[in-house]
Tab-separated table of C-alpha atoms in Angstrom:
chain	number	residue	atom	x	y	z
R	6	MET	CA	25.812	5.081	8.455
R	7	THR	CA	26.982	2.892	5.582
R	8	ALA	CA	24.015	0.500	5.472
R	9	PHE	CA	20.363	0.220	6.468
R	10	PHE	CA	17.790	-2.554	6.586
R	11	ILE	CA	14.553	-1.601	4.817
R	12	ALA	CA	11.527	-3.146	6.533
R	13	GLY	CA	7.855	-2.812	5.709
R	14	THR	CA	4.595	-2.782	7.614
R	15	ASP	CA	3.231	-5.464	5.278
R	16	THR	CA	3.683	-6.963	1.838
R	17	GLU	CA	2.908	-4.919	-1.284
R	18	ILE	CA	3.388	-1.560	0.441
R	19	GLY	CA	6.221	-0.259	-1.737
R	20	LYS	CA	9.454	-1.316	-0.035
R	21	THR	CA	11.232	-1.752	-3.353
R	22	PHE	CA	9.913	1.545	-4.700
R	23	VAL	CA	11.102	3.429	-1.602
R	24	THR	CA	14.433	1.580	-1.539
R	25	CYS	CA	15.035	2.540	-5.168
R	26	ALA	CA	14.076	6.144	-4.414
R	27	LEU	CA	16.540	6.222	-1.498
R	28	LEU	CA	19.250	4.819	-3.769
R	29	HIS	CA	18.577	7.617	-6.251
R	30	ALA	CA	18.669	10.158	-3.403
R	31	ALA	CA	22.039	8.847	-2.258
R	32	ARG	CA	23.440	8.897	-5.775
R	33	ALA	CA	22.255	12.487	-6.194
R	34	GLN	CA	24.505	13.301	-3.228
R	35	GLY	CA	27.427	11.722	-5.060
R	36	ARG	CA	27.485	8.539	-2.995
R	37	VAL	CA	28.160	5.089	-4.424
R	38	ALA	CA	25.009	3.244	-3.419
R	39	VAL	CA	23.730	-0.249	-4.083
R	40	GLY	CA	20.671	-2.249	-3.096
R	41	MET	CA	20.431	-5.817	-1.853
R	42	LYS	CA	17.451	-8.190	-1.812
R	43	PRO	CA	18.687	-11.173	0.235
R	44	ILE	CA	15.570	-13.276	-0.362
R	45	ALA	CA	13.066	-12.943	-3.192
R	46	ALA	CA	10.139	-15.178	-4.080
R	47	GLY	CA	8.768	-15.056	-7.606
R	48	ALA	CA	11.158	-15.087	-10.544
R	49	ASP	CA	11.488	-15.758	-14.251
R	50	LEU	CA	14.371	-17.286	-16.147
R	51	VAL	CA	16.180	-14.445	-17.959
R	52	ALA	CA	19.411	-15.062	-19.883
R	53	GLY	CA	19.948	-18.287	-17.968
R	54	GLU	CA	19.433	-16.720	-14.528
R	55	LEU	CA	16.436	-16.568	-12.216
R	56	LEU	CA	15.509	-12.904	-12.016
R	57	ASN	CA	13.067	-11.401	-9.542
R	58	GLU	CA	11.360	-8.132	-10.510
R	59	ASP	CA	12.287	-6.371	-7.260
R	60	ALA	CA	15.914	-7.427	-7.606
R	61	ALA	CA	15.950	-6.135	-11.176
R	62	ARG	CA	14.618	-2.767	-10.038
R	63	LEU	CA	17.231	-2.504	-7.292
R	64	ARG	CA	19.969	-3.408	-9.750
R	65	ALA	CA	18.832	-0.651	-12.118
R	66	ALA	CA	18.640	1.951	-9.327
R	67	GLY	CA	22.107	1.317	-7.905
R	68	SER	CA	25.379	2.951	-8.838
R	69	PHE	CA	26.651	-0.298	-10.364
R	70	ASP	CA	25.578	-3.863	-11.019
R	71	PRO	CA	27.142	-6.146	-8.369
R	72	GLY	CA	25.735	-9.289	-9.980
R	73	LEU	CA	22.751	-11.296	-8.810
R	74	ALA	CA	24.833	-13.620	-6.636
R	75	LEU	CA	25.535	-10.704	-4.292
R	76	LEU	CA	22.412	-8.640	-4.859
R	77	ASN	CA	19.974	-11.528	-4.476
R	78	PRO	CA	21.597	-14.624	-2.887
R	79	TYR	CA	18.314	-16.519	-2.543
R	80	CYS	CA	15.972	-16.294	-5.527
R	81	LEU	CA	12.971	-18.604	-5.371
R	82	LYS	CA	10.734	-19.383	-8.345
R	83	SER	CA	7.244	-19.295	-6.845
R	84	PRO	CA	5.612	-15.969	-5.847
R	85	ILE	CA	4.501	-17.321	-2.467
R	86	ALA	CA	5.659	-17.112	1.146
R	87	PRO	CA	9.436	-17.664	1.006
R	88	HIS	CA	9.578	-20.452	3.577
R	89	ILE	CA	6.983	-22.408	1.585
R	90	ALA	CA	8.735	-21.730	-1.735
R	91	ALA	CA	12.086	-22.735	-0.250
R	92	ALA	CA	10.687	-25.988	1.125
R	93	GLU	CA	9.057	-26.860	-2.209
R	94	GLU	CA	12.287	-26.113	-4.087
R	95	GLY	CA	14.551	-27.950	-1.630
R	96	VAL	CA	16.353	-24.799	-0.538
R	97	ALA	CA	17.477	-24.082	3.022
R	98	ILE	CA	17.727	-20.338	3.619
R	99	GLU	CA	20.760	-19.776	5.836
R	100	PRO	CA	22.134	-16.462	7.131
R	101	ALA	CA	25.804	-17.177	6.326
R	102	PRO	CA	25.597	-16.681	2.514
R	103	ILE	CA	23.569	-13.507	3.018
R	104	LEU	CA	26.031	-12.058	5.518
R	105	ALA	CA	28.955	-12.931	3.235
R	106	ALA	CA	27.290	-11.266	0.238
R	107	PHE	CA	26.471	-8.201	2.328
R	108	ALA	CA	30.089	-7.884	3.470
R	109	LYS	CA	31.278	-7.943	-0.143
R	110	LEU	CA	28.752	-5.267	-1.129
R	111	GLN	CA	29.827	-3.094	1.795
R	112	ALA	CA	33.411	-3.314	0.579
R	113	GLN	CA	32.364	-2.014	-2.847
R	114	ALA	CA	29.863	0.724	-1.975
R	115	GLU	CA	29.530	3.701	0.343
R	116	LEU	CA	25.910	2.818	1.083
R	117	VAL	CA	24.091	-0.533	1.017
R	118	LEU	CA	20.318	-0.703	1.404
R	119	VAL	CA	19.167	-4.211	2.345
R	120	GLU	CA	15.500	-4.738	1.525
R	121	GLY	CA	13.571	-7.331	3.479
R	122	VAL	CA	10.765	-9.476	2.116
R	123	GLY	CA	7.129	-8.883	3.026
R	124	GLY	CA	6.637	-7.496	6.528
R	125	PHE	CA	9.165	-7.527	9.357
R	126	ARG	CA	8.447	-11.056	10.625
R	127	VAL	CA	8.225	-13.267	7.562
R	128	PRO	CA	9.282	-16.907	8.105
R	129	LEU	CA	12.330	-18.033	6.136
R	130	GLY	CA	12.522	-21.468	7.735
R	131	LYS	CA	11.209	-23.350	10.751
R	132	ARG	CA	13.194	-21.276	13.255
R	133	TYR	CA	14.375	-18.261	11.288
R	134	ASP	CA	12.570	-15.186	9.970
R	135	THR	CA	13.322	-11.770	8.502
R	136	ALA	CA	13.474	-10.194	11.962
R	137	ASP	CA	16.259	-12.661	12.815
R	138	LEU	CA	18.045	-11.668	9.613
R	139	ALA	CA	17.806	-7.971	10.493
R	140	ARG	CA	19.237	-8.769	13.920
R	141	ASP	CA	22.089	-10.805	12.419
R	142	LEU	CA	22.933	-7.959	10.031
R	143	ALA	CA	22.826	-5.585	13.035
R	144	LEU	CA	21.748	-2.658	10.863
R	145	PRO	CA	19.633	0.371	11.729
R	146	VAL	CA	16.186	0.005	10.219
R	147	ILE	CA	14.211	2.260	7.900
R	148	LEU	CA	10.513	1.424	8.076
R	149	VAL	CA	8.306	1.844	5.008
R	150	VAL	CA	4.734	2.502	6.095
R	151	GLY	CA	2.118	1.709	3.483
R	152	MET	CA	-0.373	4.524	4.008
R	153	ARG	CA	-3.786	2.898	4.001
R	154	LEU	CA	-6.485	2.040	6.515
R	155	GLY	CA	-4.893	0.142	9.419
R	156	CYS	CA	-1.401	1.518	8.868
R	157	ILE	CA	-1.101	3.114	12.316
R	158	ASN	CA	-1.523	-0.192	14.118
R	159	HIS	CA	0.789	-2.020	11.704
R	160	ALA	CA	3.476	0.664	11.979
R	161	LEU	CA	3.446	0.856	15.772
R	162	LEU	CA	3.552	-2.923	16.186
R	163	THR	CA	6.410	-3.181	13.691
R	164	ALA	CA	8.345	-0.432	15.464
R	165	GLU	CA	7.932	-2.312	18.749
R	166	ALA	CA	9.180	-5.537	17.140
R	167	ILE	CA	12.225	-3.742	15.743
R	168	GLN	CA	13.139	-2.206	19.091
R	169	ALA	CA	12.479	-5.479	20.949
R	170	ARG	CA	15.362	-7.006	19.003
R	171	GLY	CA	17.759	-4.292	20.058
R	172	LEU	CA	17.722	-2.639	16.645
R	173	GLN	CA	17.629	1.087	16.003
R	174	LEU	CA	14.640	2.481	14.125
R	175	ALA	CA	16.550	5.126	12.171
R	176	GLY	CA	13.565	6.630	10.369
R	177	TRP	CA	10.402	5.925	8.441
R	178	VAL	CA	8.889	6.741	5.074
R	179	ALA	CA	5.187	7.262	4.432
R	180	ASN	CA	4.341	5.656	1.091
R	181	GLN	CA	0.884	6.570	-0.197
R	182	VAL	CA	-0.152	3.215	-1.624
R	183	ASP	CA	-3.861	4.065	-1.484
R	184	PRO	CA	-4.549	7.311	-3.375
R	185	ALA	CA	-8.117	7.325	-2.049
R	186	MET	CA	-7.144	6.995	1.622
R	187	LEU	CA	-9.445	9.104	3.782
R	188	ARG	CA	-7.871	11.574	6.260
R	189	PHE	CA	-4.359	11.021	4.955
R	190	ALA	CA	-2.960	14.096	6.711
R	191	GLN	CA	-4.487	13.106	10.056
R	192	ASN	CA	-3.071	9.582	9.806
R	193	LEU	CA	0.336	10.978	8.897
R	194	GLN	CA	0.232	13.271	11.910
R	195	ALA	CA	-0.764	10.410	14.209
R	196	LEU	CA	2.199	8.370	13.025
R	197	THR	CA	4.579	11.317	13.311
R	198	GLU	CA	3.522	11.817	16.921
R	199	ARG	CA	3.835	8.147	17.848
R	200	LEU	CA	6.718	6.575	15.942
R	201	PRO	CA	10.028	6.963	17.817
R	202	ALA	CA	12.020	7.996	14.755
R	203	PRO	CA	12.087	10.857	12.252
R	204	LEU	CA	9.925	10.974	9.148
R	205	LEU	CA	12.313	10.754	6.185
R	206	GLY	CA	9.734	11.813	3.632
R	207	VAL	CA	6.409	11.132	1.976
R	208	THR	CA	6.167	9.413	-1.389
R	209	PRO	CA	2.855	10.306	-3.065
R	210	PHE	CA	0.973	7.662	-5.027
R	211	GLN	CA	2.510	7.119	-8.472
R	212	ALA	CA	0.862	4.842	-10.990
R	213	ASP	CA	4.097	4.614	-12.979
R	214	GLY	CA	6.345	3.998	-9.960
R	215	ASP	CA	8.921	6.665	-10.836
R	216	ALA	CA	11.461	6.052	-8.069
R	217	ALA	CA	13.952	8.550	-9.463
R	218	GLY	CA	11.285	11.237	-9.407
R	219	ALA	CA	10.333	10.383	-5.822
R	220	ALA	CA	13.925	10.713	-4.607
R	221	ALA	CA	13.712	14.491	-4.237
R	222	GLY	CA	11.132	14.126	-1.463
R	223	LEU	CA	13.258	11.769	0.636
R	224	ARG	CA	16.310	12.063	2.841
R	225	LEU	CA	18.558	9.434	4.338
R	226	PRO	CA	19.004	9.204	8.129
R	227	GLU	CA	21.943	11.157	9.487
């Protein structure tokens, strides 16, 4: 596979951290790998450009800097739900610019990891959401499961939503966002038994968010 869509079970469960770790894992194999954040909400003006923190982290983790126009086609100022931010800023989020940017990235890299925003079904407009975007990109999906209370239900429902759209769930990553989670091993086992895709690795809780260090514990789908 030359590209994957990175989905999450919720917001703030470490999609960017895991995406960066997967980029480092790919680069360690000698592959030219780059990340993409099609839509980001929450940005600061840096050197005359709106820069989102997640996009900046993906840019740093990739093999090269493709430029923000390709890496992050839609960058919204407010750190709120993207469809609300877009409406307030007079922006219409359309799939065509995202698909065009993705095609250009694919022509430059051996691997492109496209990170979604929030969970799998986040509205981007009145009749378009991130699940629609994943379907339009037609990419196999890697699911990041934020390991905390309630994660089993969230992960299974998200897996069903992915498959309902005719997309392949290529694998999943268990990201330990709650270091105090009770019965972590039992929850991990329950997910392993129930999710219809291989476990690609476990990323233990890291206060410093060392994605390069976490790469050794991950593998990319075959």
